[in-house]
mmCIF file with all atom_site columns, C-alpha atoms in Angstrom:
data_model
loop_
_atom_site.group_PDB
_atom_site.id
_atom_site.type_symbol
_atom_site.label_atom_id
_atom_site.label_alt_id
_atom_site.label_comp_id
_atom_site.label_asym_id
_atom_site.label_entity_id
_atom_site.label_seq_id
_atom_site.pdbx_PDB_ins_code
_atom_site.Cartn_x
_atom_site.Cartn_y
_atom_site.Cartn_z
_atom_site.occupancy
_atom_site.B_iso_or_equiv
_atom_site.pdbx_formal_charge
_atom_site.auth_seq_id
_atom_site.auth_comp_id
_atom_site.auth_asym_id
_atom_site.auth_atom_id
_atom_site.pdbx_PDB_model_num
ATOM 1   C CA . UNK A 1 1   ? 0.000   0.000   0.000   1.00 0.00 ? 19  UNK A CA 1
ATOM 2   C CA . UNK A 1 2   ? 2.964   2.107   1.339   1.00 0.00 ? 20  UNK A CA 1
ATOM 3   C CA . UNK A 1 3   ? 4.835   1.639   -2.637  1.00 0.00 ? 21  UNK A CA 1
ATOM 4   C CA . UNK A 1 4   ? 1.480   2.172   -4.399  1.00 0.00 ? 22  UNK A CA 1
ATOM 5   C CA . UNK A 1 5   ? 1.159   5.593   -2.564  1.00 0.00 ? 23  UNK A CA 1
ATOM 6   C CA . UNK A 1 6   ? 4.791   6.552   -3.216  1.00 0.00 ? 24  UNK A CA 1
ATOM 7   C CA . UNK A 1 7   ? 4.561   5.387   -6.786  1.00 0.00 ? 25  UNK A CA 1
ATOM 8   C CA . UNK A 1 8   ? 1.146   7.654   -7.402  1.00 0.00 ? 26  UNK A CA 1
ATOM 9   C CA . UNK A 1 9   ? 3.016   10.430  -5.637  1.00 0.00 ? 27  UNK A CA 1
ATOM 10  C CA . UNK A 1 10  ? 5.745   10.279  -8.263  1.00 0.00 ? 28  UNK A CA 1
ATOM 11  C CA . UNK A 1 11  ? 3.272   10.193  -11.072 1.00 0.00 ? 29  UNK A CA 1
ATOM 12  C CA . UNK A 1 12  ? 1.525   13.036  -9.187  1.00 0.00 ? 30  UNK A CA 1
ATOM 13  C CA . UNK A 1 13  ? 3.973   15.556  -8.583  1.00 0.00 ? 31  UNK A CA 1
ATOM 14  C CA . UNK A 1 14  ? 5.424   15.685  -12.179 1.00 0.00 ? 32  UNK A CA 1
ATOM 15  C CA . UNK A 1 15  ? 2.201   15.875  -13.637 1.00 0.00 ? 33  UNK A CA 1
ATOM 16  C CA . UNK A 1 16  ? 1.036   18.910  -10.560 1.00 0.00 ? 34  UNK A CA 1
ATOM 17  C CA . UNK A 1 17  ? 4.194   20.748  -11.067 1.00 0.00 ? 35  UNK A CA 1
ATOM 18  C CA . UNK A 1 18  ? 3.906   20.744  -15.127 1.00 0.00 ? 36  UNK A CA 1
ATOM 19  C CA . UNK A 1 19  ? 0.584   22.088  -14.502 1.00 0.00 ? 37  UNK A CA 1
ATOM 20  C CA . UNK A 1 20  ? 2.178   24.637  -12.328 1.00 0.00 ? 38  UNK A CA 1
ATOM 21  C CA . UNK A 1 21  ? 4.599   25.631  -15.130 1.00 0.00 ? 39  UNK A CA 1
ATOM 22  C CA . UNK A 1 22  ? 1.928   25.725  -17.343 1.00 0.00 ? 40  UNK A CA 1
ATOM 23  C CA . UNK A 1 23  ? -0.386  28.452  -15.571 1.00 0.00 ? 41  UNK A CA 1
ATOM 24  C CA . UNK A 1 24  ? 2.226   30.485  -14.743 1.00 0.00 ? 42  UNK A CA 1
ATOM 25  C CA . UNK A 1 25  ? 3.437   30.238  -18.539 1.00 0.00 ? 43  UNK A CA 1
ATOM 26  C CA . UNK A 1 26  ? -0.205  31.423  -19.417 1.00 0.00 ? 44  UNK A CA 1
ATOM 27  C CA . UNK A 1 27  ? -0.543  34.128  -16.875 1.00 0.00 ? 45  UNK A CA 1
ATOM 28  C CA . UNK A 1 28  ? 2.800   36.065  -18.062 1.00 0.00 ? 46  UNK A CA 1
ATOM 29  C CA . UNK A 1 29  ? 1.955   35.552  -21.822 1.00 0.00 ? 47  UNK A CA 1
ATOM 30  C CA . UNK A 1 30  ? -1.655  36.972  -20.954 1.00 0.00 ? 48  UNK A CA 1
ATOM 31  C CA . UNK A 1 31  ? 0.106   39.957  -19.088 1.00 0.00 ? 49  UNK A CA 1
ATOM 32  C CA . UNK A 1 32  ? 2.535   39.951  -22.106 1.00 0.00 ? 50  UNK A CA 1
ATOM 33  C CA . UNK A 1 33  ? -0.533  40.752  -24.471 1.00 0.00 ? 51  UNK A CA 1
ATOM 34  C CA . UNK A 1 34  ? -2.132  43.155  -22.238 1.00 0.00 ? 52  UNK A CA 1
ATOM 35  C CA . UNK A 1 35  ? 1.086   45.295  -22.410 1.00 0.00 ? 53  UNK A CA 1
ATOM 36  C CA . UNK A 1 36  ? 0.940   44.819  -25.745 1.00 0.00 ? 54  UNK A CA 1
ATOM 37  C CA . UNK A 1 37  ? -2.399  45.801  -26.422 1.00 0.00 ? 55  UNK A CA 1
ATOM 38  C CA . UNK A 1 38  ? -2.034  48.597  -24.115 1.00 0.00 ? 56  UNK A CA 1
ATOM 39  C CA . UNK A 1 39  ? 0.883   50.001  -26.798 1.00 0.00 ? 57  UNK A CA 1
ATOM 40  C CA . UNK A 1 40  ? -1.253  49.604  -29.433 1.00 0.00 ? 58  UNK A CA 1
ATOM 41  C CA . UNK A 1 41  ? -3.700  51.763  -28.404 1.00 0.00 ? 59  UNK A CA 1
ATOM 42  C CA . UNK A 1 42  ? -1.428  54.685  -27.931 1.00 0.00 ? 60  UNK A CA 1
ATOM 43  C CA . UNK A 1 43  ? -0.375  54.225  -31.095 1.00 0.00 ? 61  UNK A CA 1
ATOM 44  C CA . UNK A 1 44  ? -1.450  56.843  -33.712 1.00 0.00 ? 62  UNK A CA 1
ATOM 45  C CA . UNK A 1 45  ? -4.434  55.783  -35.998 1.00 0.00 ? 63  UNK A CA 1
ATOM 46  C CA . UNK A 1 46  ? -2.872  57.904  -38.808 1.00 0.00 ? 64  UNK A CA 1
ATOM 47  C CA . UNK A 1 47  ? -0.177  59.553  -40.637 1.00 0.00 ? 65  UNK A CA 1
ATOM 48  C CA . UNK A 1 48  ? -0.468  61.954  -43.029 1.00 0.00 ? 66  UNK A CA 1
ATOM 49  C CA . UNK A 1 49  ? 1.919   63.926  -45.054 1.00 0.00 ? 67  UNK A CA 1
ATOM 50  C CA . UNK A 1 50  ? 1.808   67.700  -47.065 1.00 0.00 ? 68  UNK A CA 1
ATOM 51  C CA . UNK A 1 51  ? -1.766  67.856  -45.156 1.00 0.00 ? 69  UNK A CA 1
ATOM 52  C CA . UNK A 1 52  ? -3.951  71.099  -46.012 1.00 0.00 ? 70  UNK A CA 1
ATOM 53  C CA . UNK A 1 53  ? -7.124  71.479  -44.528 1.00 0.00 ? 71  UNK A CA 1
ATOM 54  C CA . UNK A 1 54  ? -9.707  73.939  -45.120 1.00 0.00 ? 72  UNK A CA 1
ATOM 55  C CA . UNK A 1 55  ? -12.378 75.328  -42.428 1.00 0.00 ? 73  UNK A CA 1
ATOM 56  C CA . UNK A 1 56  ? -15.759 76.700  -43.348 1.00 0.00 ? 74  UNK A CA 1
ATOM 57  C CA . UNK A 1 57  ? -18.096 77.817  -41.391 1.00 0.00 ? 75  UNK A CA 1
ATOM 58  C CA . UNK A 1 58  ? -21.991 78.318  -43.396 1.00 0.00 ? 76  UNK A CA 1
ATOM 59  C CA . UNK A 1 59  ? -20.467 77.053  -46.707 1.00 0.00 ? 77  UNK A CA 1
ATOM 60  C CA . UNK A 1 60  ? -17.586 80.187  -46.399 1.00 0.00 ? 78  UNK A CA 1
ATOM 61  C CA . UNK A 1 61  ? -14.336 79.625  -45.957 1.00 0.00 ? 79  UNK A CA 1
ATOM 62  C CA . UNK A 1 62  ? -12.703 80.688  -42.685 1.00 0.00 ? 80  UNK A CA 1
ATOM 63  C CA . UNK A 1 63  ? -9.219  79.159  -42.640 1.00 0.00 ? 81  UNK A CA 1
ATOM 64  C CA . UNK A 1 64  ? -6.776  77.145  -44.294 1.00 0.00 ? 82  UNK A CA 1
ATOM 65  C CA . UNK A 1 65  ? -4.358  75.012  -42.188 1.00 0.00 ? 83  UNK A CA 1
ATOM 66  C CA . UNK A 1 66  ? -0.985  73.488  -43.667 1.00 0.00 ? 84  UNK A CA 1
ATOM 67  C CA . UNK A 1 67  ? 1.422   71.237  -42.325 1.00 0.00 ? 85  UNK A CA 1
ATOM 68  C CA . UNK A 1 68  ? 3.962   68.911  -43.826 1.00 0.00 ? 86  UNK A CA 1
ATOM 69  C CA . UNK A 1 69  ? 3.029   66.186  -41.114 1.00 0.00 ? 87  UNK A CA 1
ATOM 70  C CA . UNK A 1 70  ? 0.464   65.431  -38.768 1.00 0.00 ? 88  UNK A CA 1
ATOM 71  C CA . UNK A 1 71  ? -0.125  62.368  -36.833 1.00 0.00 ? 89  UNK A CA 1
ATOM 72  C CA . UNK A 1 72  ? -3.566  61.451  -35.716 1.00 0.00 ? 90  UNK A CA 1
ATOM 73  C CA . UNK A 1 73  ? -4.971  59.654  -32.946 1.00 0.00 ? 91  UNK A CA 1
ATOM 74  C CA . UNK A 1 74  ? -8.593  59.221  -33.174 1.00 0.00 ? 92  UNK A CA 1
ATOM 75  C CA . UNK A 1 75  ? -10.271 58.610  -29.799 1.00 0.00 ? 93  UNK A CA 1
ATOM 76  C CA . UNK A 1 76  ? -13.120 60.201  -28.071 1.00 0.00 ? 94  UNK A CA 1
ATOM 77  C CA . UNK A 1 77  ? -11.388 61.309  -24.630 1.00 0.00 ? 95  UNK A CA 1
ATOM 78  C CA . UNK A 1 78  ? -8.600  62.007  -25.602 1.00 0.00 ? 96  UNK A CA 1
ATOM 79  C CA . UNK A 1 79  ? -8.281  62.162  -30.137 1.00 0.00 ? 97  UNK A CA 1
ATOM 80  C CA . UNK A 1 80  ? -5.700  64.758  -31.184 1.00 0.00 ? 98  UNK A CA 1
ATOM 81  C CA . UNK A 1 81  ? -3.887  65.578  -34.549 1.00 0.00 ? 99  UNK A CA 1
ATOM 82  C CA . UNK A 1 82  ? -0.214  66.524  -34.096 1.00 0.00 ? 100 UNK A CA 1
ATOM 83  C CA . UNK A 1 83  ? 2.068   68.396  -36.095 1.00 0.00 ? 101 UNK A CA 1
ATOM 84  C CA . UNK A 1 84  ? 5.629   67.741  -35.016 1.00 0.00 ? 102 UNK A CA 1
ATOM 85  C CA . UNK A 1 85  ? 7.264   69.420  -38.418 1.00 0.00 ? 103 UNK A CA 1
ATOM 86  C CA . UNK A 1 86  ? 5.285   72.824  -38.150 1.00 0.00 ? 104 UNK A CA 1
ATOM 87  C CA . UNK A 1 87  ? 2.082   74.566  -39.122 1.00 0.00 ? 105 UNK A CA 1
ATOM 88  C CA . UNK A 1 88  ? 0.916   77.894  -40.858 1.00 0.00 ? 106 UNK A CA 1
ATOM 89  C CA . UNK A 1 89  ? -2.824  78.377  -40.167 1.00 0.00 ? 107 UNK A CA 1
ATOM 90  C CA . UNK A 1 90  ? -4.302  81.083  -42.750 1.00 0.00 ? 108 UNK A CA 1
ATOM 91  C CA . UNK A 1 91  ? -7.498  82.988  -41.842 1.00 0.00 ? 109 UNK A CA 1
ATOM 92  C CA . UNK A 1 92  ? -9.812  84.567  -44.168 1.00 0.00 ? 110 UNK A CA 1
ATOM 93  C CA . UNK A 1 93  ? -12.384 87.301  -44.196 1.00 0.00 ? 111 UNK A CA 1
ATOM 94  C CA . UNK A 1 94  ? -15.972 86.522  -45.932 1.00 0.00 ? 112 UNK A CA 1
ATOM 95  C CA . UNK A 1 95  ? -14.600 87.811  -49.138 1.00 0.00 ? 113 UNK A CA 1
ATOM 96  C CA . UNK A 1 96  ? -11.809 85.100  -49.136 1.00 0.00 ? 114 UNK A CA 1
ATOM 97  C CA . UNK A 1 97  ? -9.187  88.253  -48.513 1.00 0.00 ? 115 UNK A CA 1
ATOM 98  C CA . UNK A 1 98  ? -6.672  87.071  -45.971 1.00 0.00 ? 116 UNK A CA 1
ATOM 99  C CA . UNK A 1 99  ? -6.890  88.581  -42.538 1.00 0.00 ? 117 UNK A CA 1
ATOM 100 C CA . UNK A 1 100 ? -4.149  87.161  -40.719 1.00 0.00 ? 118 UNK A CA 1
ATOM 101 C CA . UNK A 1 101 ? -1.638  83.660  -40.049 1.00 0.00 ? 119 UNK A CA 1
ATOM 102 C CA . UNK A 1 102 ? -0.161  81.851  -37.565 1.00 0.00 ? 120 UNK A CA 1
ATOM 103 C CA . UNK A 1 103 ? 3.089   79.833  -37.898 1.00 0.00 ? 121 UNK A CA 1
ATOM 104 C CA . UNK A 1 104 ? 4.801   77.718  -35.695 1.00 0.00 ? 122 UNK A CA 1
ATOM 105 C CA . UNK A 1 105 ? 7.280   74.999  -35.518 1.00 0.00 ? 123 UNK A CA 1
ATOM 106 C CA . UNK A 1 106 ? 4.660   72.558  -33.722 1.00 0.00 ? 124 UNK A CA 1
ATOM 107 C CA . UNK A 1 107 ? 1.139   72.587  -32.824 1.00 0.00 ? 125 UNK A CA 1
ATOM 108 C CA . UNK A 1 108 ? -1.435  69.794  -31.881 1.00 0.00 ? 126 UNK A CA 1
ATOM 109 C CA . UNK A 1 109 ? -4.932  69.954  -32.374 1.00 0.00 ? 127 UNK A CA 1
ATOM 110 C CA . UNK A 1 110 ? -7.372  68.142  -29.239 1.00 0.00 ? 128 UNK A CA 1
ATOM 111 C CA . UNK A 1 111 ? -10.875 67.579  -30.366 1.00 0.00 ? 129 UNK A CA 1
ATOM 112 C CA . UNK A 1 112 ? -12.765 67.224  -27.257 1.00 0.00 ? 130 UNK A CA 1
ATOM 113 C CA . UNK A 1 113 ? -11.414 71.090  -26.238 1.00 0.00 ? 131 UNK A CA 1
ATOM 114 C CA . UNK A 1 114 ? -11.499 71.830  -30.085 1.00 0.00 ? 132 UNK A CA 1
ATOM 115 C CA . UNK A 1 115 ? -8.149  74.217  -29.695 1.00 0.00 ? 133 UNK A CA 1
ATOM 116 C CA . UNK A 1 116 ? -4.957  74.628  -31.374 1.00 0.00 ? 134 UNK A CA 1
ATOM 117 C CA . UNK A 1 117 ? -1.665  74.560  -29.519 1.00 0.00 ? 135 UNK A CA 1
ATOM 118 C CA . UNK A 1 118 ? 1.243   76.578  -31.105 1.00 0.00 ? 136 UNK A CA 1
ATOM 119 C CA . UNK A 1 119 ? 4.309   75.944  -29.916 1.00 0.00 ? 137 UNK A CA 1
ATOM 120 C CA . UNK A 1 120 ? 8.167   76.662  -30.712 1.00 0.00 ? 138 UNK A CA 1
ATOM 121 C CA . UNK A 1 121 ? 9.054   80.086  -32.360 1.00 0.00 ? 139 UNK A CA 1
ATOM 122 C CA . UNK A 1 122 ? 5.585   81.578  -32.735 1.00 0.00 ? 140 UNK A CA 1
ATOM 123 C CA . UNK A 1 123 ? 4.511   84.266  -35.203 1.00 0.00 ? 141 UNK A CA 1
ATOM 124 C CA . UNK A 1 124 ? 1.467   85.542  -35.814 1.00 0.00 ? 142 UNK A CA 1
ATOM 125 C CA . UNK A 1 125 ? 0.936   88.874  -37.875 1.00 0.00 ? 143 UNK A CA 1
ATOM 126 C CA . UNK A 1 126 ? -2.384  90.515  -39.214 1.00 0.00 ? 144 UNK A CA 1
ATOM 127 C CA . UNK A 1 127 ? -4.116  92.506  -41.908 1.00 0.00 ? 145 UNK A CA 1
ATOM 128 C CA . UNK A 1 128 ? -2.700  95.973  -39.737 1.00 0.00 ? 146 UNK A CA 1
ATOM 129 C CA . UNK A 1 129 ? 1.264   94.492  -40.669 1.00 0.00 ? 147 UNK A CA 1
ATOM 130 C CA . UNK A 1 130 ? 1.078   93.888  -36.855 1.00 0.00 ? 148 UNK A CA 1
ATOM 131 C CA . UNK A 1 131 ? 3.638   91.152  -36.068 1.00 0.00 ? 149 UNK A CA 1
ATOM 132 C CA . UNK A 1 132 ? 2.890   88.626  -32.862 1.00 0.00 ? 150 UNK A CA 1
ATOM 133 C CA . UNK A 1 133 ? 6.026   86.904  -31.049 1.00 0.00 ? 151 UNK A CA 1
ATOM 134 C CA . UNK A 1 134 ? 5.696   84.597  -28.595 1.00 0.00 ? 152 UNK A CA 1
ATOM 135 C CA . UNK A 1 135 ? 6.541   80.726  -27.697 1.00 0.00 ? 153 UNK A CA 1
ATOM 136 C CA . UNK A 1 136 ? 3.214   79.407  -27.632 1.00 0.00 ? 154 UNK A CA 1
ATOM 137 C CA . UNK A 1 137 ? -0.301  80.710  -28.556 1.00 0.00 ? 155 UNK A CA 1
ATOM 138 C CA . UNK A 1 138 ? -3.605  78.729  -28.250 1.00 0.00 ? 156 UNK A CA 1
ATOM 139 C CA . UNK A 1 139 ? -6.517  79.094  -30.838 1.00 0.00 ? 157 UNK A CA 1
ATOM 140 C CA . UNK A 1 140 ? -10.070 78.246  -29.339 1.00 0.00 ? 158 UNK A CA 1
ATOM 141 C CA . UNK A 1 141 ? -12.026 77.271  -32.105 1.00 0.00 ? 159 UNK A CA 1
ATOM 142 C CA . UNK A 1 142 ? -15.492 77.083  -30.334 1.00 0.00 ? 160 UNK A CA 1
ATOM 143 C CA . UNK A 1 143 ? -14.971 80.511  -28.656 1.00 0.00 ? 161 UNK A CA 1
ATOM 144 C CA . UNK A 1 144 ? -13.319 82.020  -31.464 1.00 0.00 ? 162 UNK A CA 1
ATOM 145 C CA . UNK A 1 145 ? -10.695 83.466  -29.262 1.00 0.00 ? 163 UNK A CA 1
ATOM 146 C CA . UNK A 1 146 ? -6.577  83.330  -29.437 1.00 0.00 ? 164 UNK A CA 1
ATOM 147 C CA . UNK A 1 147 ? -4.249  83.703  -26.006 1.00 0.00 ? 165 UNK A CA 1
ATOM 148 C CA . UNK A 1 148 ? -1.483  83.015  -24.302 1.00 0.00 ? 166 UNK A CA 1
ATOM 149 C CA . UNK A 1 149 ? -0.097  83.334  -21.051 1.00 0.00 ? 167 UNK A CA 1
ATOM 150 C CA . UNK A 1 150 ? 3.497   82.895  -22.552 1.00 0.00 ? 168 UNK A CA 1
ATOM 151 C CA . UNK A 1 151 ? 5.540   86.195  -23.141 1.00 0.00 ? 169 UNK A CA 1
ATOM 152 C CA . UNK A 1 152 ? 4.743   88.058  -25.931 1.00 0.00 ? 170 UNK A CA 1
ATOM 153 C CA . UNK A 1 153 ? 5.975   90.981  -28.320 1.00 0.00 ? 171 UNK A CA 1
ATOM 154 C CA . UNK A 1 154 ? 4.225   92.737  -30.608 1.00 0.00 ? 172 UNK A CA 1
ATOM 155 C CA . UNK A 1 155 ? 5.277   94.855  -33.368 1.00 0.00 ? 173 UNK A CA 1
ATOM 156 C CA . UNK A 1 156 ? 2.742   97.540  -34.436 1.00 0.00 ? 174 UNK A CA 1
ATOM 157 C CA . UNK A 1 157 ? 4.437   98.223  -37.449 1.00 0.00 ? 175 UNK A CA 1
ATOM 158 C CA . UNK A 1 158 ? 4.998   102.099 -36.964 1.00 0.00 ? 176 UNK A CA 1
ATOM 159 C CA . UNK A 1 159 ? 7.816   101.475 -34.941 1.00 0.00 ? 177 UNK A CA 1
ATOM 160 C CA . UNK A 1 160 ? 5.824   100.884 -31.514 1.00 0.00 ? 178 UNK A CA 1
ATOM 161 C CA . UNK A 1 161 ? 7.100   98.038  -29.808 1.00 0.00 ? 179 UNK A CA 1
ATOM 162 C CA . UNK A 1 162 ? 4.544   96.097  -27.242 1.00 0.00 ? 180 UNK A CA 1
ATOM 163 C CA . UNK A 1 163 ? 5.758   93.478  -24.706 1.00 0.00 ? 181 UNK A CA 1
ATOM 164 C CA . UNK A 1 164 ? 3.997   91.833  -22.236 1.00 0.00 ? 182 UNK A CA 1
ATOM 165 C CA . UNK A 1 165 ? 2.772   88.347  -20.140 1.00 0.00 ? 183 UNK A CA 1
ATOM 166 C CA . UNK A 1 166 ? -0.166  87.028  -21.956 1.00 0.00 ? 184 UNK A CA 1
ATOM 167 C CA . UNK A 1 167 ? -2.397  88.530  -24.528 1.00 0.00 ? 185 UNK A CA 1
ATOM 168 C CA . UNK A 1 168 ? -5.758  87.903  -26.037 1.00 0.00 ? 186 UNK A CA 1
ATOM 169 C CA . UNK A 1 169 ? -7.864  88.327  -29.361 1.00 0.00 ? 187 UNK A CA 1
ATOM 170 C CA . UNK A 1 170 ? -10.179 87.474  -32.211 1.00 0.00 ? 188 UNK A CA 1
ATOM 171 C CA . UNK A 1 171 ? -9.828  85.197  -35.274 1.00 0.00 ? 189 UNK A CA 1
ATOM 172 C CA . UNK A 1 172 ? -8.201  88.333  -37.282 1.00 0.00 ? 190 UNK A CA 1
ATOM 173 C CA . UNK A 1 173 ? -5.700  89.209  -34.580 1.00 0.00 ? 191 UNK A CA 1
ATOM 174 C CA . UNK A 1 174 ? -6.829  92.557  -34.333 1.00 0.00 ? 192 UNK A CA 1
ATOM 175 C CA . UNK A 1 175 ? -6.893  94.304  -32.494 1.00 0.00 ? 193 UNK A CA 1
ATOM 176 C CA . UNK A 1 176 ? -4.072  92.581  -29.065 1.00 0.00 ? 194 UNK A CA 1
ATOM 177 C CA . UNK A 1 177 ? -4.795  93.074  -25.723 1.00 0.00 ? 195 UNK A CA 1
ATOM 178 C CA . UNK A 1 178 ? -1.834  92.703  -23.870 1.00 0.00 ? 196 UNK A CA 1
ATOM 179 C CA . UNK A 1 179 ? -2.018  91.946  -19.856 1.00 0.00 ? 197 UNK A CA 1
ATOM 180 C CA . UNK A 1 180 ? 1.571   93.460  -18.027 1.00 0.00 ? 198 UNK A CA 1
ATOM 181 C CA . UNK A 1 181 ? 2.735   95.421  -21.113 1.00 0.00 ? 199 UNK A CA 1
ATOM 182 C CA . UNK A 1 182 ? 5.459   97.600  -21.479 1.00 0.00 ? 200 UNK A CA 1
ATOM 183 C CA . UNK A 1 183 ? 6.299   99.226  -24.696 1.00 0.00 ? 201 UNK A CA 1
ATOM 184 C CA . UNK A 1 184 ? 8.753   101.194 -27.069 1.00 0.00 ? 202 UNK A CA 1
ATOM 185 C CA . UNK A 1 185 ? 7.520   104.045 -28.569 1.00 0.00 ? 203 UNK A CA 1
ATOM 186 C CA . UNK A 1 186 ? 8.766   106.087 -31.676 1.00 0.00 ? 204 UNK A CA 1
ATOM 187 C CA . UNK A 1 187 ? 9.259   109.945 -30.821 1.00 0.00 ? 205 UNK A CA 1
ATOM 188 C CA . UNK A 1 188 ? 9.195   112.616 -33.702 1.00 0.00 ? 206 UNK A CA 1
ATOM 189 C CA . UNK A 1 189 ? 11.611  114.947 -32.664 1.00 0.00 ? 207 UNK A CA 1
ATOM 190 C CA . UNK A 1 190 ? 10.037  117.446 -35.326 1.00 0.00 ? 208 UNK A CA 1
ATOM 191 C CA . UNK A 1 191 ? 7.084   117.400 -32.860 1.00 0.00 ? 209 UNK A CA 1
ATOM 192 C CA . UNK A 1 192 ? 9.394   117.057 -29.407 1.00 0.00 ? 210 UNK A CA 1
ATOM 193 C CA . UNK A 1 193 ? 7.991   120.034 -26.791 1.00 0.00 ? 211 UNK A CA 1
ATOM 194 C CA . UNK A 1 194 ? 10.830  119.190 -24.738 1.00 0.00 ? 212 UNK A CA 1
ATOM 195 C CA . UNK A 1 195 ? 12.609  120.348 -27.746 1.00 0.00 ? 213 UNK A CA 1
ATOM 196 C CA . UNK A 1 196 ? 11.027  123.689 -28.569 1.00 0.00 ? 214 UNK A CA 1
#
C-alpha cells in the first residue's frame, strides 16, 4: 500500500508541477498581451503627409491650415492631430481676402477642447502688418478666441514696440490686448515740446 502511494506520488507531482509551469506560462503571456495591447492603443491611428485642410463655417471659408506632417490619434477622450514638423494656419475674411496667419514649428490639435496649440518660435501677424512673437499661442475654435499666457511681443508696425505676459484676441488678430505690457515708442523729434 505504502509503494502504491509513493509510486502515485511520483506520477503526481510531475504531472502537478507541469501544470504549475503551465499556468504560470499562461498568466505572463496573458500579461505579455495586455502590455501589448495597451501600446497599441497609444499608437497613432494615422499619418499623413503635405496635409492642407480647409475650415468653413456656413459654406464660407474661414481658414486654411498646412502642415507637412500630422499624426492622428482618433479617440473620443482624448483624439488629437499633431504636427511635429510645423504649421501655418491662414485665416480669411468673408470675401476670401486674408486677414491674418499663424506659424509655428509645432502645434497639436485636441478635439474634445477643439483648440490649437502653437508651440516653438511663434509668429502671428495681421491685416494691420502687426507682427505677434511669442513661444506658444492657443486658438479656441469654439470661442473664437486666441491667447497666451506665454511672453509676448508685438510689433505695431509704426515702430511701436509692445511686450507683455499674456495677450488675447479674435480670429483676425486685431486688435491685441496685452495683460503686463510695457512698450517702445517712436518719438518725432520734429514734434518734441521738450525740444522747442
Amino acid at each position: 500500500m505504502r509503494s502504491g502511494a509513493k509510486s502515485l506520488l511520483n506520477i503526481c507531482l510531475p504531472v502537478l508541477f507541469t501544470c504549475l509551469l503551465f499556468l504560470s506560462a499562461c498568466e505572463n503571456s496573458l500579461n505579455d498581451i495586455q502590455k501589448i495591447a495597451s501600446k497599441e492603443e497609444d499608437k497613432p491611428i494615422s499619418t499623413s503627409k503635405g496635409v492642407d485642410v480647409i475650415y468653413s463655417d456656413s459654406a464660407k471659408v474661414k481658414a486654411r491650415l498646412l502642415t507637412p506632417l500630422m499624426i492622428e490619434m482618433d479617440d473620443p477622450n482624448k483624439g488629437y492631430q499633431e504636427m511635429p514638423k510645423g504649421v501655418k494656419i491662414i485665416f480669411y475674411d468673408d470675401f476670401m481676402k486674408q486677414k491674418g496667419t499663424i506659424t509655428s514649428d509645432y502645434a497639436i490639435r485636441l478635439q474634445k477642447e477643439n483648440t490649437i496649440t502653437f508651440r516653438r518660435n511663434v509668429v502671428a501677424t495681421n491685416a494691420q502688418g502687426e507682427t505677434f512673437k511669442s513661444e506658444e499661442l492657443v486658438y479656441d475654435q469654439t470661442r473664437k478666441k486666441i491667447y497666451t499666457q506665454k511672453p509676448v511681443t508685438i510689433n505695431m508696425g509704426n515702430g511701436t514696440v509692445m511686450q507683455g505676459i499674456g495677450a488675447t484676441s479674435n480670429e483676425s488678430l486685431y486688435p491685441w490686448t496685452i495683460e503686463q505690457s510695457t512698450g517702445t515708442f517712436p518719438v518725432d523729434e520734429k514734434q518734441d515740446p521738450v525740444k522747442q
